[in-house]
GROMACS .gro file of N, CA and C in nm:
model
  480
    1MET      N    1  -1.314  -7.252   6.970
    1MET     CA    2  -1.343  -7.388   6.941
    1MET      C    3  -1.260  -7.446   7.033
    2LEU      N    4  -1.320  -7.544   7.094
    2LEU     CA    5  -1.248  -7.629   7.188
    2LEU      C    6  -1.190  -7.765   7.134
    3ALA      N    7  -1.074  -7.769   7.101
    3ALA     CA    8  -1.019  -7.914   7.053
    3ALA      C    9  -0.948  -7.977   7.160
    4ALA      N   10  -0.963  -8.133   7.121
    4ALA     CA   11  -0.876  -8.215   7.236
    4ALA      C   12  -0.765  -8.280   7.173
    5THR      N   13  -0.639  -8.244   7.205
    5THR     CA   14  -0.546  -8.313   7.189
    5THR      C   15  -0.509  -8.405   7.274
    6GLY      N   16  -0.390  -8.538   7.198
    6GLY     CA   17  -0.354  -8.593   7.290
    6GLY      C   18  -0.210  -8.655   7.264
    7VAL      N   19  -0.130  -8.692   7.342
    7VAL     CA   20   0.000  -8.709   7.373
    7VAL      C   21   0.033  -8.789   7.448
    8GLY      N   22   0.105  -8.903   7.413
    8GLY     CA   23   0.137  -9.019   7.466
    8GLY      C   24   0.011  -9.045   7.555
    9GLY      N   25  -0.122  -9.058   7.527
    9GLY     CA   26  -0.226  -9.122   7.587
    9GLY      C   27  -0.273  -9.020   7.700
   10ALA      N   28  -0.219  -8.896   7.726
   10ALA     CA   29  -0.279  -8.786   7.787
   10ALA      C   30  -0.354  -8.699   7.689
   11VAL      N   31  -0.452  -8.648   7.718
   11VAL     CA   32  -0.560  -8.567   7.670
   11VAL      C   33  -0.567  -8.463   7.714
   12ARG      N   34  -0.593  -8.332   7.676
   12ARG     CA   35  -0.589  -8.187   7.728
   12ARG      C   36  -0.655  -8.113   7.625
   13ALA      N   37  -0.758  -8.053   7.677
   13ALA     CA   38  -0.819  -7.945   7.576
   13ALA      C   39  -0.758  -7.809   7.564
   14GLU      N   40  -0.764  -7.779   7.458
   14GLU     CA   41  -0.704  -7.634   7.448
   14GLU      C   42  -0.818  -7.552   7.355
   15TYR      N   43  -0.810  -7.411   7.349
   15TYR     CA   44  -0.873  -7.339   7.266
   15TYR      C   45  -0.800  -7.306   7.164
   16VAL      N   46  -0.869  -7.341   7.027
   16VAL     CA   47  -0.802  -7.315   6.910
   16VAL      C   48  -0.909  -7.223   6.833
   17GLU      N   49  -0.846  -7.077   6.765
   17GLU     CA   50  -0.909  -6.984   6.717
   17GLU      C   51  -0.977  -7.055   6.564
   18PRO      N   52  -1.071  -7.070   6.560
   18PRO     CA   53  -1.143  -7.132   6.394
   18PRO      C   54  -1.035  -7.049   6.276
   19GLY      N   55  -0.996  -7.101   6.208
   19GLY     CA   56  -0.930  -7.063   6.070
   19GLY      C   57  -0.774  -7.045   6.120
   20VAL      N   58  -0.748  -7.026   6.225
   20VAL     CA   59  -0.614  -6.996   6.283
   20VAL      C   60  -0.507  -7.124   6.308
   21ALA      N   61  -0.421  -7.143   6.234
   21ALA     CA   62  -0.362  -7.282   6.242
   21ALA      C   63  -0.257  -7.276   6.335
   22ARG      N   64  -0.217  -7.394   6.410
   22ARG     CA   65  -0.112  -7.350   6.497
   22ARG      C   66   0.027  -7.349   6.396
   23PRO      N   67   0.108  -7.288   6.418
   23PRO     CA   68   0.252  -7.247   6.374
   23PRO      C   69   0.325  -7.358   6.272
   24TYR      N   70   0.296  -7.467   6.335
   24TYR     CA   71   0.387  -7.589   6.259
   24TYR      C   72   0.277  -7.637   6.143
   25ASP      N   73   0.165  -7.628   6.163
   25ASP     CA   74   0.084  -7.688   6.061
   25ASP      C   75   0.059  -7.617   5.952
   26PRO      N   76   0.075  -7.713   5.857
   26PRO     CA   77   0.051  -7.638   5.697
   26PRO      C   78  -0.055  -7.573   5.666
   27ARG      N   79  -0.067  -7.482   5.605
   27ARG     CA   80  -0.185  -7.386   5.567
   27ARG      C   81  -0.177  -7.408   5.394
   28ARG      N   82  -0.277  -7.389   5.360
   28ARG     CA   83  -0.291  -7.346   5.228
   28ARG      C   84  -0.250  -7.175   5.181
   29LEU      N   85  -0.163  -7.197   5.087
   29LEU     CA   86  -0.113  -7.079   5.064
   29LEU      C   87  -0.194  -7.019   4.916
   30GLY      N   88  -0.270  -6.903   4.952
   30GLY     CA   89  -0.331  -6.859   4.825
   30GLY      C   90  -0.307  -6.690   4.812
   31HIS      N   91  -0.330  -6.633   4.729
   31HIS     CA   92  -0.287  -6.480   4.713
   31HIS      C   93  -0.339  -6.412   4.814
   32GLY      N   94  -0.506  -6.393   4.832
   32GLY     CA   95  -0.507  -6.285   4.879
   32GLY      C   96  -0.498  -6.274   5.079
   33LYS      N   97  -0.452  -6.442   5.099
   33LYS     CA   98  -0.433  -6.447   5.264
   33LYS      C   99  -0.284  -6.424   5.258
   34LEU      N  100  -0.202  -6.434   5.180
   34LEU     CA  101  -0.047  -6.411   5.196
   34LEU      C  102  -0.062  -6.235   5.244
   35PHE      N  103  -0.142  -6.170   5.185
   35PHE     CA  104  -0.096  -6.030   5.184
   35PHE      C  105  -0.194  -5.947   5.283
   36ILE      N  106  -0.326  -5.993   5.307
   36ILE     CA  107  -0.387  -5.914   5.358
   36ILE      C  108  -0.358  -5.877   5.490
   37ALA      N  109  -0.336  -5.926   5.602
   37ALA     CA  110  -0.273  -5.904   5.733
   37ALA      C  111  -0.162  -5.812   5.699
   38PRO      N  112  -0.050  -5.869   5.647
   38PRO     CA  113   0.065  -5.732   5.655
   38PRO      C  114   0.005  -5.601   5.585
   39ALA      N  115  -0.094  -5.599   5.496
   39ALA     CA  116  -0.130  -5.460   5.414
   39ALA      C  117  -0.196  -5.397   5.527
   40ILE      N  118  -0.307  -5.452   5.614
   40ILE     CA  119  -0.356  -5.426   5.717
   40ILE      C  120  -0.295  -5.343   5.830
   41LEU      N  121  -0.177  -5.421   5.846
   41LEU     CA  122  -0.105  -5.365   5.947
   41LEU      C  123   0.025  -5.248   5.903
   42THR      N  124   0.046  -5.262   5.819
   42THR     CA  125   0.135  -5.153   5.759
   42THR      C  126   0.048  -5.022   5.729
   43GLY      N  127  -0.087  -5.058   5.680
   43GLY     CA  128  -0.157  -4.942   5.675
   43GLY      C  129  -0.214  -4.872   5.797
   44ILE      N  130  -0.209  -4.963   5.909
   44ILE     CA  131  -0.243  -4.873   6.053
   44ILE      C  132  -0.122  -4.793   6.120
   45GLY      N  133  -0.008  -4.902   6.082
   45GLY     CA  134   0.083  -4.815   6.075
   45GLY      C  135   0.103  -4.677   6.049
   46THR      N  136   0.088  -4.674   5.931
   46THR     CA  137   0.113  -4.573   5.807
   46THR      C  138   0.034  -4.452   5.842
   47LEU      N  139  -0.070  -4.518   5.885
   47LEU     CA  140  -0.200  -4.402   5.949
   47LEU      C  141  -0.161  -4.328   6.079
   48SER      N  142  -0.096  -4.416   6.178
   48SER     CA  143  -0.051  -4.343   6.251
   48SER      C  144   0.078  -4.249   6.272
   49LEU      N  145   0.122  -4.300   6.201
   49LEU     CA  146   0.244  -4.214   6.163
   49LEU      C  147   0.230  -4.090   6.142
   50ILE      N  148   0.129  -4.087   6.013
   50ILE     CA  149   0.058  -3.954   5.940
   50ILE      C  150  -0.033  -3.874   6.040
   51LYS      N  151  -0.070  -3.930   6.135
   51LYS     CA  152  -0.158  -3.837   6.245
   51LYS      C  153  -0.035  -3.778   6.349
   52LYS      N  154   0.069  -3.842   6.365
   52LYS     CA  155   0.185  -3.782   6.454
   52LYS      C  156   0.207  -3.619   6.417
   53THR      N  157   0.243  -3.526   6.468
   53THR     CA  158   0.218  -3.363   6.452
   53THR      C  159   0.378  -3.326   6.488
   54ASP      N  160   0.424  -3.449   6.600
   54ASP     CA  161   0.567  -3.385   6.621
   54ASP      C  162   0.671  -3.453   6.585
   55LEU      N  163   0.663  -3.516   6.412
   55LEU     CA  164   0.777  -3.610   6.434
   55LEU      C  165   0.887  -3.498   6.342
   56THR      N  166   1.006  -3.553   6.367
   56THR     CA  167   1.127  -3.463   6.281
   56THR      C  168   1.178  -3.503   6.169
   57THR      N  169   1.286  -3.513   6.133
   57THR     CA  170   1.348  -3.555   5.984
   57THR      C  171   1.422  -3.638   6.051
   58THR      N  172   1.500  -3.620   6.196
   58THR     CA  173   1.543  -3.756   6.239
   58THR      C  174   1.461  -3.863   6.246
   59ASP      N  175   1.327  -3.822   6.301
   59ASP     CA  176   1.228  -3.935   6.323
   59ASP      C  177   1.208  -4.009   6.195
   60LEU      N  178   1.160  -3.960   6.087
   60LEU     CA  179   1.167  -4.007   5.978
   60LEU      C  180   1.251  -4.089   5.898
   61THR      N  181   1.387  -4.039   5.924
   61THR     CA  182   1.474  -4.126   5.861
   61THR      C  183   1.499  -4.228   5.944
   62TRP      N  184   1.510  -4.259   6.070
   62TRP     CA  185   1.482  -4.348   6.151
   62TRP      C  186   1.397  -4.464   6.125
   63VAL      N  187   1.265  -4.408   6.105
   63VAL     CA  188   1.133  -4.492   6.048
   63VAL      C  189   1.174  -4.576   5.957
   64ILE      N  190   1.201  -4.485   5.838
   64ILE     CA  191   1.230  -4.525   5.706
   64ILE      C  192   1.322  -4.645   5.699
   65THR      N  193   1.430  -4.597   5.772
   65THR     CA  194   1.545  -4.716   5.771
   65THR      C  195   1.530  -4.841   5.824
   66GLY      N  196   1.398  -4.797   5.937
   66GLY     CA  197   1.384  -4.940   6.016
   66GLY      C  198   1.302  -4.988   5.932
   67ALA      N  199   1.205  -4.928   5.886
   67ALA     CA  200   1.114  -5.029   5.781
   67ALA      C  201   1.175  -5.106   5.655
   68VAL      N  202   1.297  -5.038   5.611
   68VAL     CA  203   1.341  -5.107   5.468
   68VAL      C  204   1.459  -5.232   5.576
   69LEU      N  205   1.462  -5.194   5.693
   69LEU     CA  206   1.574  -5.318   5.758
   69LEU      C  207   1.423  -5.417   5.801
   70GLY      N  208   1.320  -5.391   5.867
   70GLY     CA  209   1.173  -5.512   5.906
   70GLY      C  210   1.162  -5.582   5.795
   71ALA      N  211   1.156  -5.517   5.654
   71ALA     CA  212   1.121  -5.589   5.534
   71ALA      C  213   1.234  -5.650   5.498
   72ALA      N  214   1.368  -5.651   5.514
   72ALA     CA  215   1.462  -5.722   5.468
   72ALA      C  216   1.460  -5.847   5.567
   73LEU      N  217   1.432  -5.814   5.685
   73LEU     CA  218   1.435  -5.962   5.785
   73LEU      C  219   1.354  -6.017   5.766
   74GLY      N  220   1.227  -5.971   5.730
   74GLY     CA  221   1.133  -6.040   5.662
   74GLY      C  222   1.102  -6.131   5.545
   75ALA      N  223   1.208  -6.075   5.475
   75ALA     CA  224   1.225  -6.138   5.347
   75ALA      C  225   1.316  -6.277   5.381
   76LEU      N  226   1.406  -6.243   5.491
   76LEU     CA  227   1.526  -6.349   5.498
   76LEU      C  228   1.385  -6.478   5.558
   77ARG      N  229   1.332  -6.440   5.655
   77ARG     CA  230   1.241  -6.511   5.753
   77ARG      C  231   1.176  -6.597   5.606
   78GLY      N  232   1.155  -6.534   5.531
   78GLY     CA  233   1.032  -6.573   5.408
   78GLY      C  234   1.126  -6.705   5.342
   79THR      N  235   1.251  -6.643   5.352
   79THR     CA  236   1.335  -6.815   5.275
   79THR      C  237   1.326  -6.930   5.372
   80THR      N  238   1.326  -6.916   5.455
   80THR     CA  239   1.277  -7.051   5.589
   80THR      C  240   1.148  -7.114   5.582
   81VAL      N  241   1.055  -7.059   5.515
   81VAL     CA  242   0.921  -7.110   5.525
   81VAL      C  243   0.930  -7.253   5.430
   82GLN      N  244   0.873  -7.359   5.435
   82GLN     CA  245   0.890  -7.456   5.380
   82GLN      C  246   0.751  -7.484   5.280
   83LEU      N  247   0.776  -7.490   5.148
   83LEU     CA  248   0.661  -7.470   5.054
   83LEU      C  249   0.659  -7.602   4.986
   84VAL      N  250   0.531  -7.647   4.968
   84VAL     CA  251   0.503  -7.793   4.932
   84VAL      C  252   0.403  -7.843   4.851
   85ASP      N  253   0.391  -7.912   4.763
   85ASP     CA  254   0.282  -7.945   4.691
   85ASP      C  255   0.174  -8.025   4.760
   86LYS      N  256   0.052  -8.011   4.786
   86LYS     CA  257  -0.032  -8.090   4.854
   86LYS      C  258  -0.205  -8.101   4.767
   87GLY      N  259  -0.222  -8.207   4.721
   87GLY     CA  260  -0.355  -8.157   4.632
   87GLY      C  261  -0.329  -8.083   4.525
   88GLY      N  262  -0.215  -8.081   4.462
   88GLY     CA  263  -0.211  -7.984   4.342
   88GLY      C  264  -0.205  -7.843   4.346
   89VAL      N  265  -0.189  -7.780   4.509
   89VAL     CA  266  -0.171  -7.661   4.514
   89VAL      C  267  -0.062  -7.639   4.635
   90LEU      N  268  -0.024  -7.518   4.659
   90LEU     CA  269   0.051  -7.497   4.724
   90LEU      C  270   0.041  -7.457   4.905
   91TRP      N  271   0.140  -7.508   4.966
   91TRP     CA  272   0.087  -7.535   5.107
   91TRP      C  273   0.214  -7.473   5.137
   92GLN      N  274   0.184  -7.405   5.288
   92GLN     CA  275   0.347  -7.322   5.340
   92GLN      C  276   0.322  -7.393   5.509
   93ARG      N  277   0.459  -7.391   5.538
   93ARG     CA  278   0.475  -7.429   5.693
   93ARG      C  279   0.602  -7.376   5.777
   94TYR      N  280   0.568  -7.298   5.844
   94TYR     CA  281   0.693  -7.282   5.942
   94TYR      C  282   0.775  -7.355   5.963
   95THR      N  283   0.869  -7.378   5.997
   95THR     CA  284   0.977  -7.440   6.015
   95THR      C  285   1.065  -7.388   6.211
   96GLY      N  286   1.132  -7.516   6.197
   96GLY     CA  287   1.238  -7.438   6.357
   96GLY      C  288   1.320  -7.318   6.288
   97ARG      N  289   1.365  -7.315   6.181
   97ARG     CA  290   1.466  -7.225   6.143
   97ARG      C  291   1.371  -7.111   6.096
   98THR      N  292   1.244  -7.120   6.091
   98THR     CA  293   1.145  -6.988   6.053
   98THR      C  294   1.167  -6.886   6.217
   99PHE      N  295   1.129  -6.995   6.308
   99PHE     CA  296   1.135  -6.953   6.462
   99PHE      C  297   1.271  -6.898   6.501
  100LEU      N  298   1.378  -6.964   6.464
  100LEU     CA  299   1.543  -6.884   6.490
  100LEU      C  300   1.563  -6.767   6.431
  101THR      N  301   1.485  -6.768   6.335
  101THR     CA  302   1.508  -6.643   6.216
  101THR      C  303   1.440  -6.521   6.288
  102LEU      N  304   1.311  -6.531   6.315
  102LEU     CA  305   1.183  -6.454   6.385
  102LEU      C  306   1.255  -6.415   6.514
  103ILE      N  307   1.338  -6.500   6.584
  103ILE     CA  308   1.401  -6.432   6.734
  103ILE      C  309   1.516  -6.373   6.704
  104GLY      N  310   1.591  -6.402   6.610
  104GLY     CA  311   1.701  -6.303   6.549
  104GLY      C  312   1.662  -6.193   6.474
  105ALA      N  313   1.577  -6.165   6.422
  105ALA     CA  314   1.518  -6.040   6.345
  105ALA      C  315   1.470  -5.935   6.469
  106LEU      N  316   1.398  -6.000   6.571
  106LEU     CA  317   1.354  -5.952   6.709
  106LEU      C  318   1.434  -5.858   6.749
  107ALA      N  319   1.577  -5.940   6.780
  107ALA     CA  320   1.685  -5.892   6.829
  107ALA      C  321   1.731  -5.775   6.789
  108VAL      N  322   1.785  -5.799   6.639
  108VAL     CA  323   1.810  -5.691   6.561
  108VAL      C  324   1.737  -5.601   6.563
  109THR      N  325   1.612  -5.615   6.538
  109THR     CA  326   1.532  -5.485   6.574
  109THR      C  327   1.524  -5.421   6.680
  110ALA      N  328   1.508  -5.486   6.774
  110ALA     CA  329   1.528  -5.421   6.949
  110ALA      C  330   1.639  -5.317   6.940
  111GLY      N  331   1.803  -5.397   6.868
  111GLY     CA  332   1.884  -5.326   6.909
  111GLY      C  333   1.887  -5.205   6.829
  112PHE      N  334   1.856  -5.193   6.688
  112PHE     CA  335   1.794  -5.101   6.583
  112PHE      C  336   1.728  -4.988   6.649
  113HIS      N  337   1.629  -5.027   6.751
  113HIS     CA  338   1.582  -4.898   6.799
  113HIS      C  339   1.629  -4.856   6.919
  114VAL      N  340   1.711  -4.917   7.006
  114VAL     CA  341   1.780  -4.878   7.100
  114VAL      C  342   1.870  -4.747   7.015
  115LEU      N  343   1.940  -4.803   6.927
  115LEU     CA  344   2.041  -4.718   6.863
  115LEU      C  345   1.980  -4.616   6.794
  116ALA      N  346   1.860  -4.603   6.729
  116ALA     CA  347   1.779  -4.486   6.660
  116ALA      C  348   1.756  -4.421   6.813
  117VAL      N  349   1.683  -4.449   6.907
  117VAL     CA  350   1.659  -4.365   7.010
  117VAL      C  351   1.771  -4.269   7.075
  118LYS      N  352   1.886  -4.335   7.094
  118LYS     CA  353   2.021  -4.267   7.115
  118LYS      C  354   2.064  -4.182   7.031
  119MET      N  355   2.036  -4.230   6.882
  119MET     CA  356   2.077  -4.124   6.793
  119MET      C  357   2.002  -4.018   6.754
  120GLY      N  358   1.901  -3.990   6.839
  120GLY     CA  359   1.759  -3.849   6.833
  120GLY      C  360   1.674  -3.921   6.792
  121MET      N  361   1.585  -4.033   6.776
  121MET     CA  362   1.462  -4.029   6.724
  121MET      C  363   1.390  -4.054   6.875
  122HIS      N  364   1.258  -3.988   6.852
  122HIS     CA  365   1.183  -3.999   6.958
  122HIS      C  366   1.105  -4.135   6.986
  123GLU      N  367   1.142  -4.190   7.088
  123GLU     CA  368   1.087  -4.292   7.175
  123GLU      C  369   0.936  -4.363   7.070
  124ASN      N  370   0.836  -4.261   7.090
  124ASN     CA  371   0.700  -4.320   7.045
  124ASN      C  372   0.679  -4.274   6.902
  125ALA      N  373   0.817  -4.245   6.819
  125ALA     CA  374   0.766  -4.208   6.685
  125ALA      C  375   0.763  -4.337   6.563
  126HIS      N  376   0.828  -4.457   6.642
  126HIS     CA  377   0.788  -4.564   6.507
  126HIS      C  378   0.675  -4.644   6.580
  127PRO      N  379   0.586  -4.664   6.508
  127PRO     CA  380   0.461  -4.722   6.539
  127PRO      C  381   0.468  -4.896   6.528
  128LEU      N  382   0.432  -4.967   6.621
  128LEU     CA  383   0.478  -5.077   6.636
  128LEU      C  384   0.391  -5.173   6.506
  129GLN      N  385   0.273  -5.119   6.466
  129GLN     CA  386   0.241  -5.191   6.360
  129GLN      C  387   0.288  -5.175   6.256
  130LEU      N  388   0.341  -5.097   6.233
  130LEU     CA  389   0.430  -5.056   6.085
  130LEU      C  390   0.563  -5.166   6.078
  131SER      N  391   0.601  -5.168   6.212
  131SER     CA  392   0.729  -5.256   6.209
  131SER      C  393   0.675  -5.413   6.187
  132ILE      N  394   0.575  -5.444   6.264
  132ILE     CA  395   0.527  -5.586   6.230
  132ILE      C  396   0.471  -5.621   6.087
  133GLY      N  397   0.385  -5.501   6.046
  133GLY     CA  398   0.347  -5.504   5.885
  133GLY      C  399   0.454  -5.515   5.801
  134VAL      N  400   0.529  -5.431   5.805
  134VAL     CA  401   0.688  -5.428   5.699
  134VAL      C  402   0.723  -5.559   5.713
  135SER      N  403   0.755  -5.602   5.811
  135SER     CA  404   0.803  -5.734   5.812
  135SER      C  405   0.764  -5.871   5.794
  136PHE      N  406   0.649  -5.878   5.787
  136PHE     CA  407   0.529  -5.985   5.749
  136PHE      C  408   0.527  -5.963   5.586
  137LEU      N  409   0.512  -5.850   5.553
  137LEU     CA  410   0.497  -5.799   5.397
  137LEU      C  411   0.653  -5.836   5.325
  138GLY      N  412   0.727  -5.846   5.408
  138GLY     CA  413   0.862  -5.871   5.333
  138GLY      C  414   0.887  -6.031   5.306
  139GLU      N  415   0.813  -6.062   5.423
  139GLU     CA  416   0.817  -6.231   5.448
  139GLU      C  417   0.725  -6.303   5.307
  140SER      N  418   0.606  -6.201   5.305
  140SER     CA  419   0.485  -6.264   5.217
  140SER      C  420   0.561  -6.236   5.048
  141LEU      N  421   0.633  -6.093   5.028
  141LEU     CA  422   0.676  -6.114   4.921
  141LEU      C  423   0.753  -6.221   4.875
  142MET      N  424   0.860  -6.277   4.980
  142MET     CA  425   0.974  -6.346   4.939
  142MET      C  426   0.862  -6.507   4.908
  143VAL      N  427   0.797  -6.512   4.993
  143VAL     CA  428   0.747  -6.671   4.990
  143VAL      C  429   0.627  -6.644   4.872
  144ALA      N  430   0.586  -6.551   4.840
  144ALA     CA  431   0.482  -6.558   4.674
  144ALA      C  432   0.617  -6.589   4.574
  145ARG      N  433   0.715  -6.486   4.573
  145ARG     CA  434   0.809  -6.505   4.479
  145ARG      C  435   0.870  -6.653   4.459
  146ARG      N  436   0.870  -6.728   4.590
  146ARG     CA  437   0.929  -6.840   4.612
  146ARG      C  438   0.807  -6.961   4.552
  147GLY      N  439   0.701  -6.900   4.577
  147GLY     CA  440   0.586  -6.998   4.521
  147GLY      C  441   0.555  -6.971   4.363
  148MET      N  442   0.612  -6.873   4.350
  148MET     CA  443   0.539  -6.869   4.146
  148MET      C  444   0.656  -6.904   4.120
  149ALA      N  445   0.825  -6.911   4.135
  149ALA     CA  446   0.915  -6.967   4.107
  149ALA      C  447   0.884  -7.105   4.121
  150SER      N  448   0.798  -7.194   4.222
  150SER     CA  449   0.784  -7.320   4.224
  150SER      C  450   0.710  -7.386   4.102
  151GLY      N  451   0.647  -7.326   4.022
  151GLY     CA  452   0.551  -7.374   3.950
  151GLY      C  453   0.431  -7.449   3.993
  152ILE      N  454   0.404  -7.449   4.137
  152ILE     CA  455   0.287  -7.504   4.185
  152ILE      C  456   0.185  -7.431   4.189
  153PRO      N  457   0.069  -7.431   4.135
  153PRO     CA  458  -0.043  -7.272   4.157
  153PRO      C  459  -0.061  -7.290   4.335
  154PHE      N  460  -0.132  -7.131   4.329
  154PHE     CA  461  -0.187  -7.109   4.457
  154PHE      C  462  -0.290  -7.147   4.488
  155ALA      N  463  -0.330  -7.179   4.620
  155ALA     CA  464  -0.464  -7.229   4.626
  155ALA      C  465  -0.552  -7.116   4.602
  156PRO      N  466  -0.676  -7.133   4.540
  156PRO     CA  467  -0.798  -7.056   4.496
  156PRO      C  468  -0.862  -7.016   4.637
  157ALA      N  469  -0.921  -6.921   4.598
  157ALA     CA  470  -1.029  -6.866   4.725
  157ALA      C  471  -1.096  -6.962   4.753
  158ARG      N  472  -1.144  -6.988   4.858
  158ARG     CA  473  -1.270  -7.054   4.946
  158ARG      C  474  -1.385  -6.994   4.921
  159THR      N  475  -1.478  -7.046   4.822
  159THR     CA  476  -1.634  -7.002   4.851
  159THR      C  477  -1.695  -7.061   4.967
  160ARG      N  478  -1.785  -7.000   5.018
  160ARG     CA  479  -1.871  -7.009   5.173
  160ARG      C  480  -1.983  -7.029   5.144
   0.00000   0.00000   0.00000
């Protein structure tokens, strides 16, 4: 879908994927949307890990440790997401701190991967989908916990 945006009198056209908000735009927070993408990515990563036939104990140790680290960094990122009451339901919005945390987490994860390879993990042993999935799963769990503690109801599923 094409959308026109204007800043200071200048108008530009940009492609906006239907249903996908820009990061700073608030979006309704519902139970389903919170966990679907992280669960799918984690499932794809786990499945590709299961299909690998040349994994060693060293590989699995580093992959599991990396997954725990990724989930922890995701949970840290989840503490920076702004939660607000809008129209009686919970909405979330990424902040500048969220993006700074994401950049820091990427640097830590890259460093961890380099260390893991130097310590004997095969370079292709750790699926990227698993890393991304557990990171967003950690974020989603933290946002859900914070949302439940706020007392603001989650947005109901939209009917089409």
